[in-house]
């Protein structure tokens, strides 16, 4: 099988899998929302023209058909070119991100193929993390273009909020990644997984502070509660996609779920060992058979699904931040914590390279140092700025501002 045929097959499988996953993740989120709110979720739609319900598994198909057959209405006051380009660009960037993200390790040799096939569309990209970071940043353009092209004040404010939020949280997001890159010595995602598998220690145990910073920044980058300020239905009626409907709105909604899937898979690969699990998947990069190859795919996707369920639970149980709290959290808490994690990891790597932290004893002390750093940093942040999460009225402010902040 030639490399081009391999790439075409992988792209077809990836796009089909992502579109199906996005549709059924919506159903899963609606079930979780119903469970949290103690009510019944979608459980009626099954096979058309029959009475078979199948627990509501036909709901994503019905929702998709509804969007497709809706009238493609374009308001007269919008910029038509940018209005259409914005959702297309954000979905294209969200899909292209998965070109360098592995969904397993390898497929064993079969049908005369003389090499194991890596489970990634574009294998061997040495700057994979830079590529992911660059395409993730393009989400800002899709949102700000949609807000500008809609010619609507709510959409425009939503676009401004989104650009400020996404740019602010890219800094701690990058600091969280830098610690992993420094520790593993590579920008390739498959090498980062292999390093964790060979060491037998996932990065979450060595860099818990880096994991916390990356997790919170990833929440903010995917613009989900408690960081959904760009949409904020109660304030902005949907924000940047207020004027959208039909297929264009569907593209925005799919891109939003793909951003959540991207964040979950990156958290799994960077901090949770990717396809590695002790005593089950082995630690060598190459696979010995189909059973091991399939098991690694299931382990990686299972971990990513666990992260997605956690993100959905957070969305339906946490209130939204105020915008000032959101920005203060990014610049006054996440940024210093990310820098502390980077400095500590740099010191540990230098000690490891100098031979002071070699072997099992060295790995133990690196884990101890990582958790001491987490506890000390979070305690210092809580003591230095406890008002970041304090929603009580500010009685120390002048009367005019006080009147604005006190409940009426």
mmCIF file of C-alpha atoms in Angstrom:
data_model
loop_
_atom_site.group_PDB
_atom_site.id
_atom_site.type_symbol
_atom_site.label_atom_id
_atom_site.label_comp_id
_atom_site.label_asym_id
_atom_site.label_seq_id
_atom_site.Cartn_x
_atom_site.Cartn_y
_atom_site.Cartn_z
ATOM 1 C CA UNK A 1 0.000 0.000 0.000
ATOM 2 C CA UNK A 2 1.490 3.342 -1.025
ATOM 3 C CA UNK A 3 1.833 6.229 1.405
ATOM 4 C CA UNK A 4 -0.818 8.263 -0.453
ATOM 5 C CA UNK A 5 -3.379 5.437 -0.224
ATOM 6 C CA UNK A 6 -2.577 5.030 3.477
ATOM 7 C CA UNK A 7 -3.129 8.754 4.018
ATOM 8 C CA UNK A 8 -6.463 8.748 2.123
ATOM 9 C CA UNK A 9 -7.767 5.786 4.131
ATOM 10 C CA UNK A 10 -6.674 7.396 7.416
ATOM 11 C CA UNK A 11 -8.275 10.747 6.504
ATOM 12 C CA UNK A 12 -11.567 9.043 5.567
ATOM 13 C CA UNK A 13 -11.630 7.033 8.807
ATOM 14 C CA UNK A 14 -10.643 10.067 10.890
ATOM 15 C CA UNK A 15 -13.210 12.449 9.396
ATOM 16 C CA UNK A 16 -15.994 9.849 9.615
ATOM 17 C CA UNK A 17 -15.064 8.989 13.188
ATOM 18 C CA UNK A 18 -14.852 12.625 14.279
ATOM 19 C CA UNK A 19 -18.198 13.583 12.723
ATOM 20 C CA UNK A 20 -19.906 10.559 14.310
ATOM 21 C CA UNK A 21 -18.207 11.229 17.643
ATOM 22 C CA UNK A 22 -19.296 14.894 17.593
ATOM 23 C CA UNK A 23 -22.922 13.870 16.921
ATOM 24 C CA UNK A 24 -23.075 11.256 19.678
ATOM 25 C CA UNK A 25 -21.119 13.390 22.163
ATOM 26 C CA UNK A 26 -23.971 15.896 21.872
ATOM 27 C CA UNK A 27 -26.376 13.103 22.823
ATOM 28 C CA UNK A 28 -24.103 12.037 25.685
ATOM 29 C CA UNK A 29 -23.953 15.624 26.976
ATOM 30 C CA UNK A 30 -27.742 15.915 26.837
ATOM 31 C CA UNK A 31 -28.039 12.694 28.843
ATOM 32 C CA UNK A 32 -25.535 13.975 31.418
ATOM 33 C CA UNK A 33 -27.349 17.327 31.630
ATOM 34 C CA UNK A 34 -30.630 15.504 32.202
ATOM 35 C CA UNK A 35 -29.055 13.311 34.903
ATOM 36 C CA UNK A 36 -27.549 16.345 36.692
ATOM 37 C CA UNK A 37 -30.918 18.168 36.545
ATOM 38 C CA UNK A 38 -32.874 15.071 37.667
ATOM 39 C CA UNK A 39 -35.058 14.800 34.552
ATOM 40 C CA UNK A 40 -35.388 12.535 31.525
ATOM 41 C CA UNK A 41 -33.122 13.305 28.590
ATOM 42 C CA UNK A 42 -33.645 12.467 24.894
ATOM 43 C CA UNK A 43 -34.863 8.840 24.925
ATOM 44 C CA UNK A 44 -37.571 8.678 22.250
ATOM 45 C CA UNK A 45 -35.979 8.865 18.783
ATOM 46 C CA UNK A 46 -35.059 5.441 17.379
ATOM 47 C CA UNK A 47 -35.596 3.812 13.991
ATOM 48 C CA UNK A 48 -37.799 5.956 11.701
ATOM 49 C CA UNK A 49 -41.318 4.672 10.843
ATOM 50 C CA UNK A 50 -41.146 2.104 13.662
ATOM 51 C CA UNK A 51 -41.815 2.108 17.392
ATOM 52 C CA UNK A 52 -38.246 1.025 18.184
ATOM 53 C CA UNK A 53 -36.661 3.733 20.385
ATOM 54 C CA UNK A 54 -33.134 2.357 21.075
ATOM 55 C CA UNK A 55 -32.677 4.650 24.106
ATOM 56 C CA UNK A 56 -32.782 7.755 21.880
ATOM 57 C CA UNK A 57 -29.785 6.782 19.740
ATOM 58 C CA UNK A 58 -31.545 8.189 16.666
ATOM 59 C CA UNK A 59 -31.591 11.687 18.172
ATOM 60 C CA UNK A 60 -28.248 12.855 16.576
ATOM 61 C CA UNK A 61 -29.516 11.787 13.125
ATOM 62 C CA UNK A 62 -32.776 13.691 13.646
ATOM 63 C CA UNK A 63 -30.886 16.777 14.858
ATOM 64 C CA UNK A 64 -28.543 16.648 11.843
ATOM 65 C CA UNK A 65 -31.434 16.345 9.373
ATOM 66 C CA UNK A 66 -33.177 19.266 11.065
ATOM 67 C CA UNK A 67 -30.127 21.485 10.551
ATOM 68 C CA UNK A 68 -29.653 20.335 6.936
ATOM 69 C CA UNK A 69 -33.266 20.968 5.897
ATOM 70 C CA UNK A 70 -33.563 24.315 7.642
ATOM 71 C CA UNK A 71 -33.830 27.333 5.376
ATOM 72 C CA UNK A 72 -30.413 28.872 4.644
ATOM 73 C CA UNK A 73 -31.330 32.382 5.673
ATOM 74 C CA UNK A 74 -28.719 35.145 5.394
ATOM 75 C CA UNK A 75 -29.668 38.399 7.162
ATOM 76 C CA UNK A 76 -29.508 41.431 4.887
ATOM 77 C CA UNK A 77 -27.264 43.461 7.236
ATOM 78 C CA UNK A 78 -24.322 41.019 7.341
ATOM 79 C CA UNK A 79 -21.116 40.867 5.301
ATOM 80 C CA UNK A 80 -22.011 37.820 3.165
ATOM 81 C CA UNK A 81 -18.473 36.633 2.344
ATOM 82 C CA UNK A 82 -17.079 36.857 5.865
ATOM 83 C CA UNK A 83 -20.377 35.578 7.314
ATOM 84 C CA UNK A 84 -19.915 32.309 5.379
ATOM 85 C CA UNK A 85 -16.116 32.135 5.607
ATOM 86 C CA UNK A 86 -16.027 32.340 9.438
ATOM 87 C CA UNK A 87 -17.696 28.973 10.313
ATOM 88 C CA UNK A 88 -15.954 27.201 7.422
ATOM 89 C CA UNK A 89 -12.511 28.395 8.570
ATOM 90 C CA UNK A 90 -13.013 27.409 12.210
ATOM 91 C CA UNK A 91 -14.248 23.904 11.280
ATOM 92 C CA UNK A 92 -11.426 23.383 8.742
ATOM 93 C CA UNK A 93 -8.810 24.357 11.348
ATOM 94 C CA UNK A 94 -10.439 22.098 13.970
ATOM 95 C CA UNK A 95 -10.356 19.102 11.585
ATOM 96 C CA UNK A 96 -6.803 19.765 10.326
ATOM 97 C CA UNK A 97 -5.492 19.720 13.903
ATOM 98 C CA UNK A 98 -6.055 15.949 14.057
ATOM 99 C CA UNK A 99 -3.557 15.306 11.235
ATOM 100 C CA UNK A 100 -0.682 14.932 13.723
ATOM 101 C CA UNK A 101 -2.591 13.483 16.697
ATOM 102 C CA UNK A 102 -2.117 9.692 17.074
ATOM 103 C CA UNK A 103 -5.107 7.509 18.004
ATOM 104 C CA UNK A 104 -3.025 4.481 18.932
ATOM 105 C CA UNK A 105 0.459 3.212 18.188
ATOM 106 C CA UNK A 106 0.704 0.982 15.074
ATOM 107 C CA UNK A 107 -1.290 -1.445 12.942
ATOM 108 C CA UNK A 108 0.647 -4.737 12.531
ATOM 109 C CA UNK A 109 1.811 -6.022 9.129
ATOM 110 C CA UNK A 110 -0.948 -7.552 7.022
ATOM 111 C CA UNK A 111 -1.885 -8.340 3.385
ATOM 112 C CA UNK A 112 1.676 -8.134 2.082
ATOM 113 C CA UNK A 113 2.451 -4.756 3.717
ATOM 114 C CA UNK A 114 6.070 -4.965 4.903
ATOM 115 C CA UNK A 115 5.857 -2.335 7.681
ATOM 116 C CA UNK A 116 3.696 -1.464 10.649
ATOM 117 C CA UNK A 117 1.334 1.437 9.864
ATOM 118 C CA UNK A 118 1.371 4.324 12.396
ATOM 119 C CA UNK A 119 -2.113 5.379 13.534
ATOM 120 C CA UNK A 120 -1.692 9.036 12.646
ATOM 121 C CA UNK A 121 -2.497 10.786 9.356
ATOM 122 C CA UNK A 122 0.853 12.625 9.096
ATOM 123 C CA UNK A 123 3.495 10.539 10.928
ATOM 124 C CA UNK A 124 7.012 11.756 11.606
ATOM 125 C CA UNK A 125 6.189 15.481 11.944
ATOM 126 C CA UNK A 126 8.928 16.798 14.261
ATOM 127 C CA UNK A 127 6.994 19.988 15.107
ATOM 128 C CA UNK A 128 3.633 18.334 15.781
ATOM 129 C CA UNK A 129 2.914 20.335 18.945
ATOM 130 C CA UNK A 130 3.763 23.618 17.192
ATOM 131 C CA UNK A 131 1.390 22.611 14.362
ATOM 132 C CA UNK A 132 -1.420 21.854 16.850
ATOM 133 C CA UNK A 133 -0.790 25.132 18.654
ATOM 134 C CA UNK A 134 -0.819 27.131 15.387
ATOM 135 C CA UNK A 135 -4.080 25.641 14.115
ATOM 136 C CA UNK A 136 -5.748 25.948 17.517
ATOM 137 C CA UNK A 137 -4.920 29.647 17.430
ATOM 138 C CA UNK A 138 -6.877 29.993 14.176
ATOM 139 C CA UNK A 139 -10.089 29.469 16.137
ATOM 140 C CA UNK A 140 -9.759 33.101 17.188
ATOM 141 C CA UNK A 141 -10.113 34.235 13.565
ATOM 142 C CA UNK A 142 -13.250 32.167 12.977
ATOM 143 C CA UNK A 143 -14.905 33.632 16.055
ATOM 144 C CA UNK A 144 -13.877 37.260 15.533
ATOM 145 C CA UNK A 145 -14.791 37.066 11.822
ATOM 146 C CA UNK A 146 -18.235 35.724 12.709
ATOM 147 C CA UNK A 147 -18.739 38.463 15.293
ATOM 148 C CA UNK A 148 -17.617 41.206 12.911
ATOM 149 C CA UNK A 149 -19.472 39.923 9.835
ATOM 150 C CA UNK A 150 -22.786 39.603 11.731
ATOM 151 C CA UNK A 151 -23.005 43.399 12.155
ATOM 152 C CA UNK A 152 -24.695 42.894 15.512
ATOM 153 C CA UNK A 153 -23.558 44.378 18.833
ATOM 154 C CA UNK A 154 -24.062 41.143 20.789
ATOM 155 C CA UNK A 155 -22.089 39.154 18.198
ATOM 156 C CA UNK A 156 -19.338 41.774 18.148
ATOM 157 C CA UNK A 157 -18.979 41.793 21.950
ATOM 158 C CA UNK A 158 -18.910 37.991 21.901
ATOM 159 C CA UNK A 159 -16.136 38.060 19.290
ATOM 160 C CA UNK A 160 -14.100 40.578 21.327
ATOM 161 C CA UNK A 161 -14.539 38.524 24.489
ATOM 162 C CA UNK A 162 -13.473 35.376 22.661
ATOM 163 C CA UNK A 163 -10.331 36.921 21.164
ATOM 164 C CA UNK A 164 -9.265 38.316 24.553
ATOM 165 C CA UNK A 165 -9.984 35.017 26.302
ATOM 166 C CA UNK A 166 -8.308 32.720 23.758
ATOM 167 C CA UNK A 167 -5.173 34.863 23.433
ATOM 168 C CA UNK A 168 -4.849 35.228 27.228
ATOM 169 C CA UNK A 169 -5.122 31.500 27.938
ATOM 170 C CA UNK A 170 -2.733 30.492 25.150
ATOM 171 C CA UNK A 171 0.130 31.717 27.359
ATOM 172 C CA UNK A 172 -0.490 29.315 30.306
ATOM 173 C CA UNK A 173 -1.457 26.607 27.804
ATOM 174 C CA UNK A 174 1.959 26.942 26.177
ATOM 175 C CA UNK A 175 3.724 26.950 29.555
ATOM 176 C CA UNK A 176 1.963 23.713 30.493
ATOM 177 C CA UNK A 177 3.131 22.126 27.225
ATOM 178 C CA UNK A 178 6.702 23.428 27.606
ATOM 179 C CA UNK A 179 7.184 21.447 30.810
ATOM 180 C CA UNK A 180 6.214 18.228 28.986
ATOM 181 C CA UNK A 181 8.442 19.053 25.990
ATOM 182 C CA UNK A 182 11.379 19.785 28.287
ATOM 183 C CA UNK A 183 10.895 16.519 30.193
ATOM 184 C CA UNK A 184 10.388 14.280 27.128
ATOM 185 C CA UNK A 185 12.843 16.095 24.824
ATOM 186 C CA UNK A 186 10.536 16.023 21.785
ATOM 187 C CA UNK A 187 7.730 17.939 20.082
ATOM 188 C CA UNK A 188 6.319 14.742 18.536
ATOM 189 C CA UNK A 189 3.200 13.427 20.262
ATOM 190 C CA UNK A 190 4.050 9.763 19.591
ATOM 191 C CA UNK A 191 7.506 10.238 21.153
ATOM 192 C CA UNK A 192 5.937 11.845 24.240
ATOM 193 C CA UNK A 193 3.699 8.768 24.674
ATOM 194 C CA UNK A 194 6.628 6.411 24.126
ATOM 195 C CA UNK A 195 8.724 8.282 26.712
ATOM 196 C CA UNK A 196 5.968 7.885 29.341
ATOM 197 C CA UNK A 197 5.494 4.204 28.431
ATOM 198 C CA UNK A 198 9.241 3.482 28.638
ATOM 199 C CA UNK A 199 9.570 5.275 31.984
ATOM 200 C CA UNK A 200 6.376 3.677 33.339
ATOM 201 C CA UNK A 201 5.479 7.052 34.894
ATOM 202 C CA UNK A 202 2.871 9.341 33.361
ATOM 203 C CA UNK A 203 3.555 13.067 33.278
ATOM 204 C CA UNK A 204 0.603 13.797 35.573
ATOM 205 C CA UNK A 205 2.570 12.221 38.445
ATOM 206 C CA UNK A 206 5.791 14.131 37.718
ATOM 207 C CA UNK A 207 4.176 17.470 36.759
ATOM 208 C CA UNK A 208 0.822 17.733 38.584
ATOM 209 C CA UNK A 209 1.067 21.537 38.589
ATOM 210 C CA UNK A 210 1.658 21.552 34.828
ATOM 211 C CA UNK A 211 -1.376 19.265 34.406
ATOM 212 C CA UNK A 212 -3.556 21.627 36.463
ATOM 213 C CA UNK A 213 -2.427 24.671 34.447
ATOM 214 C CA UNK A 214 -2.929 22.881 31.113
ATOM 215 C CA UNK A 215 -6.346 21.504 32.145
ATOM 216 C CA UNK A 216 -7.727 24.911 33.142
ATOM 217 C CA UNK A 217 -6.245 26.598 30.057
ATOM 218 C CA UNK A 218 -7.687 23.849 27.820
ATOM 219 C CA UNK A 219 -11.136 24.441 29.377
ATOM 220 C CA UNK A 220 -10.814 28.135 28.542
ATOM 221 C CA UNK A 221 -9.547 27.475 24.999
ATOM 222 C CA UNK A 222 -12.523 25.231 24.260
ATOM 223 C CA UNK A 223 -14.827 28.049 25.533
ATOM 224 C CA UNK A 224 -17.009 25.796 27.631
ATOM 225 C CA UNK A 225 -18.526 26.497 31.049
ATOM 226 C CA UNK A 226 -17.281 27.971 33.320
ATOM 227 C CA UNK A 227 -15.365 29.758 30.510
ATOM 228 C CA UNK A 228 -18.155 30.247 27.922
ATOM 229 C CA UNK A 229 -17.993 34.052 28.050
ATOM 230 C CA UNK A 230 -17.949 34.361 24.195
ATOM 231 C CA UNK A 231 -21.468 32.837 24.018
ATOM 232 C CA UNK A 232 -23.020 33.616 27.419
ATOM 233 C CA UNK A 233 -26.641 33.110 26.351
ATOM 234 C CA UNK A 234 -28.014 35.018 29.359
ATOM 235 C CA UNK A 235 -25.927 38.105 28.504
ATOM 236 C CA UNK A 236 -25.166 37.987 24.766
ATOM 237 C CA UNK A 237 -27.961 35.754 23.360
ATOM 238 C CA UNK A 238 -25.347 33.344 21.976
ATOM 239 C CA UNK A 239 -22.532 35.830 21.357
ATOM 240 C CA UNK A 240 -20.660 35.569 18.071
ATOM 241 C CA UNK A 241 -23.157 33.116 16.485
ATOM 242 C CA UNK A 242 -26.331 34.995 17.424
ATOM 243 C CA UNK A 243 -27.115 35.687 13.736
ATOM 244 C CA UNK A 244 -26.313 32.145 12.537
ATOM 245 C CA UNK A 245 -28.728 29.301 11.792
ATOM 246 C CA UNK A 246 -28.948 26.166 9.678
ATOM 247 C CA UNK A 247 -25.758 24.629 8.271
ATOM 248 C CA UNK A 248 -23.536 27.585 9.203
ATOM 249 C CA UNK A 249 -24.551 27.284 12.866
ATOM 250 C CA UNK A 250 -24.019 23.511 12.631
ATOM 251 C CA UNK A 251 -20.411 24.109 11.503
ATOM 252 C CA UNK A 252 -19.799 26.299 14.569
ATOM 253 C CA UNK A 253 -21.335 23.717 16.922
ATOM 254 C CA UNK A 254 -19.314 20.840 15.416
ATOM 255 C CA UNK A 255 -16.114 22.915 15.695
ATOM 256 C CA UNK A 256 -16.896 23.595 19.367
ATOM 257 C CA UNK A 257 -17.185 19.876 20.099
ATOM 258 C CA UNK A 258 -14.057 19.112 18.066
ATOM 259 C CA UNK A 259 -12.148 21.635 20.197
ATOM 260 C CA UNK A 260 -13.307 19.739 23.285
ATOM 261 C CA UNK A 261 -12.225 16.411 21.733
ATOM 262 C CA UNK A 262 -8.842 17.938 20.802
ATOM 263 C CA UNK A 263 -8.324 19.182 24.356
ATOM 264 C CA UNK A 264 -9.298 15.769 25.808
ATOM 265 C CA UNK A 265 -6.967 13.839 23.478
ATOM 266 C CA UNK A 266 -4.064 16.229 24.140
ATOM 267 C CA UNK A 267 -4.562 15.918 27.918
ATOM 268 C CA UNK A 268 -4.560 12.127 27.479
ATOM 269 C CA UNK A 269 -1.393 12.111 25.371
ATOM 270 C CA UNK A 270 0.609 14.744 27.245
ATOM 271 C CA UNK A 271 -0.228 13.818 30.848
ATOM 272 C CA UNK A 272 -2.124 10.495 31.029
ATOM 273 C CA UNK A 273 0.256 8.236 29.111
ATOM 274 C CA UNK A 274 -1.666 8.079 25.804
ATOM 275 C CA UNK A 275 -2.123 4.423 24.831
ATOM 276 C CA UNK A 276 0.007 3.154 27.761
ATOM 277 C CA UNK A 277 -1.483 1.289 30.709
ATOM 278 C CA UNK A 278 0.551 -0.804 33.111
ATOM 279 C CA UNK A 279 0.619 -4.608 32.545
ATOM 280 C CA UNK A 280 -1.903 -4.368 29.663
ATOM 281 C CA UNK A 281 -0.552 -2.554 26.610
ATOM 282 C CA UNK A 282 3.209 -3.123 26.919
ATOM 283 C CA UNK A 283 5.789 -0.358 26.810
ATOM 284 C CA UNK A 284 7.547 -0.892 23.458
ATOM 285 C CA UNK A 285 6.526 1.362 20.564
ATOM 286 C CA UNK A 286 5.997 -1.497 18.075
ATOM 287 C CA UNK A 287 3.049 -3.881 18.482
ATOM 288 C CA UNK A 288 3.216 -7.687 18.469
ATOM 289 C CA UNK A 289 -0.260 -8.390 17.082
ATOM 290 C CA UNK A 290 -3.780 -7.173 16.371
ATOM 291 C CA UNK A 291 -4.915 -7.676 19.959
ATOM 292 C CA UNK A 292 -2.285 -5.338 21.344
ATOM 293 C CA UNK A 293 -2.906 -2.768 18.590
ATOM 294 C CA UNK A 294 -6.677 -2.694 19.216
ATOM 295 C CA UNK A 295 -6.167 -2.608 22.990
ATOM 296 C CA UNK A 296 -3.943 0.479 22.698
ATOM 297 C CA UNK A 297 -6.562 2.272 20.605
ATOM 298 C CA UNK A 298 -9.274 1.409 23.136
ATOM 299 C CA UNK A 299 -7.121 2.540 26.079
ATOM 300 C CA UNK A 300 -6.344 5.916 24.469
ATOM 301 C CA UNK A 301 -9.950 6.549 23.411
ATOM 302 C CA UNK A 302 -11.244 5.375 26.802
ATOM 303 C CA UNK A 303 -9.016 7.856 28.620
ATOM 304 C CA UNK A 304 -10.068 10.650 26.241
ATOM 305 C CA UNK A 305 -13.753 9.768 26.771
ATOM 306 C CA UNK A 306 -13.216 9.935 30.548
ATOM 307 C CA UNK A 307 -11.752 13.441 30.192
ATOM 308 C CA UNK A 308 -14.688 14.483 27.958
ATOM 309 C CA UNK A 309 -17.228 13.208 30.509
ATOM 310 C CA UNK A 310 -15.368 15.167 33.210
ATOM 311 C CA UNK A 311 -15.554 18.327 31.067
ATOM 312 C CA UNK A 312 -19.293 17.778 30.528
ATOM 313 C CA UNK A 313 -19.857 17.297 34.271
ATOM 314 C CA UNK A 314 -18.005 20.555 34.962
ATOM 315 C CA UNK A 315 -20.147 22.373 32.386
ATOM 316 C CA UNK A 316 -23.397 21.350 34.029
ATOM 317 C CA UNK A 317 -22.310 21.844 37.663
ATOM 318 C CA UNK A 318 -20.147 25.014 37.746
ATOM 319 C CA UNK A 319 -21.353 28.610 37.380
ATOM 320 C CA UNK A 320 -19.798 30.955 34.831
ATOM 321 C CA UNK A 321 -16.936 33.301 35.812
ATOM 322 C CA UNK A 322 -17.308 37.049 35.579
ATOM 323 C CA UNK A 323 -15.111 38.463 32.817
ATOM 324 C CA UNK A 324 -12.780 40.260 35.260
ATOM 325 C CA UNK A 325 -12.341 36.998 37.206
ATOM 326 C CA UNK A 326 -11.602 35.197 33.948
ATOM 327 C CA UNK A 327 -8.819 37.596 32.951
ATOM 328 C CA UNK A 328 -7.377 37.828 36.478
ATOM 329 C CA UNK A 329 -7.233 34.043 36.646
ATOM 330 C CA UNK A 330 -5.271 33.914 33.386
ATOM 331 C CA UNK A 331 -2.714 36.663 34.020
ATOM 332 C CA UNK A 332 -2.368 36.690 37.844
ATOM 333 C CA UNK A 333 -2.755 32.992 38.713
ATOM 334 C CA UNK A 334 -2.262 30.683 35.720
ATOM 335 C CA UNK A 335 0.717 32.549 34.256
ATOM 336 C CA UNK A 336 2.790 32.541 37.511
ATOM 337 C CA UNK A 337 1.864 28.901 38.200
ATOM 338 C CA UNK A 338 2.939 27.932 34.672
ATOM 339 C CA UNK A 339 6.277 29.700 35.122
ATOM 340 C CA UNK A 340 6.864 27.985 38.488
ATOM 341 C CA UNK A 341 6.159 24.583 36.924
ATOM 342 C CA UNK A 342 8.543 25.301 34.024
ATOM 343 C CA UNK A 343 11.386 26.360 36.349
ATOM 344 C CA UNK A 344 10.928 23.313 38.621
ATOM 345 C CA UNK A 345 10.865 20.919 35.632
ATOM 346 C CA UNK A 346 13.997 22.570 34.200
ATOM 347 C CA UNK A 347 15.832 22.069 37.509
ATOM 348 C CA UNK A 348 14.705 18.421 37.745
ATOM 349 C CA UNK A 349 15.766 17.689 34.155
ATOM 350 C CA UNK A 350 19.166 19.294 34.793
ATOM 351 C CA UNK A 351 19.637 17.149 37.925
ATOM 352 C CA UNK A 352 18.593 14.078 35.936
ATOM 353 C CA UNK A 353 21.062 14.865 33.146
ATOM 354 C CA UNK A 354 23.795 15.377 35.750
ATOM 355 C CA UNK A 355 23.176 11.877 37.150
ATOM 356 C CA UNK A 356 21.666 12.889 40.509
ATOM 357 C CA UNK A 357 18.146 11.558 39.804
ATOM 358 C CA UNK A 358 18.828 8.359 37.875
ATOM 359 C CA UNK A 359 16.984 5.059 38.414
ATOM 360 C CA UNK A 360 13.863 4.250 40.430
ATOM 361 C CA UNK A 361 15.011 6.366 43.371
ATOM 362 C CA UNK A 362 15.444 9.400 41.103
ATOM 363 C CA UNK A 363 11.954 8.938 39.619
ATOM 364 C CA UNK A 364 10.495 8.760 43.151
ATOM 365 C CA UNK A 365 12.132 12.027 44.205
ATOM 366 C CA UNK A 366 11.006 13.739 40.989
ATOM 367 C CA UNK A 367 7.405 12.747 41.753
ATOM 368 C CA UNK A 368 7.756 13.979 45.347
ATOM 369 C CA UNK A 369 9.199 17.297 44.118
ATOM 370 C CA UNK A 370 6.324 17.688 41.625
ATOM 371 C CA UNK A 371 3.602 17.225 44.263
ATOM 372 C CA UNK A 372 5.351 19.486 46.780
ATOM 373 C CA UNK A 373 5.479 22.148 44.054
ATOM 374 C CA UNK A 374 1.738 21.725 43.385
ATOM 375 C CA UNK A 375 0.683 22.016 47.043
ATOM 376 C CA UNK A 376 3.024 24.944 47.767
ATOM 377 C CA UNK A 377 2.042 26.868 44.606
ATOM 378 C CA UNK A 378 -1.721 26.455 45.062
ATOM 379 C CA UNK A 379 -1.440 27.437 48.750
ATOM 380 C CA UNK A 380 0.635 30.503 47.852
ATOM 381 C CA UNK A 381 -1.878 31.529 45.160
ATOM 382 C CA UNK A 382 -4.800 31.106 47.581
ATOM 383 C CA UNK A 383 -3.077 33.181 50.270
ATOM 384 C CA UNK A 384 -1.877 35.886 47.871
ATOM 385 C CA UNK A 385 -5.123 36.411 45.967
ATOM 386 C CA UNK A 386 -8.120 34.758 47.669
ATOM 387 C CA UNK A 387 -10.532 37.311 46.151
ATOM 388 C CA UNK A 388 -10.233 35.856 42.642
ATOM 389 C CA UNK A 389 -12.932 33.288 43.484
ATOM 390 C CA UNK A 390 -14.824 35.466 45.968
ATOM 391 C CA UNK A 391 -18.264 36.499 44.692
ATOM 392 C CA UNK A 392 -19.303 38.371 47.840
ATOM 393 C CA UNK A 393 -20.041 42.123 47.532
ATOM 394 C CA UNK A 394 -16.898 44.321 47.671
ATOM 395 C CA UNK A 395 -17.563 46.620 50.647
ATOM 396 C CA UNK A 396 -14.129 48.235 50.305
ATOM 397 C CA UNK A 397 -14.926 49.891 46.954
ATOM 398 C CA UNK A 398 -16.122 53.529 46.535
ATOM 399 C CA UNK A 399 -19.858 54.113 46.799
ATOM 400 C CA UNK A 400 -20.507 54.377 43.048
ATOM 401 C CA UNK A 401 -18.712 51.116 42.177
ATOM 402 C CA UNK A 402 -20.086 49.480 45.322
ATOM 403 C CA UNK A 403 -23.620 50.241 44.200
ATOM 404 C CA UNK A 404 -22.864 48.593 40.880
ATOM 405 C CA UNK A 405 -21.534 45.387 42.443
ATOM 406 C CA UNK A 406 -24.054 44.927 45.284
ATOM 407 C CA UNK A 407 -27.157 42.865 44.463
ATOM 408 C CA UNK A 408 -30.342 44.921 44.113
#
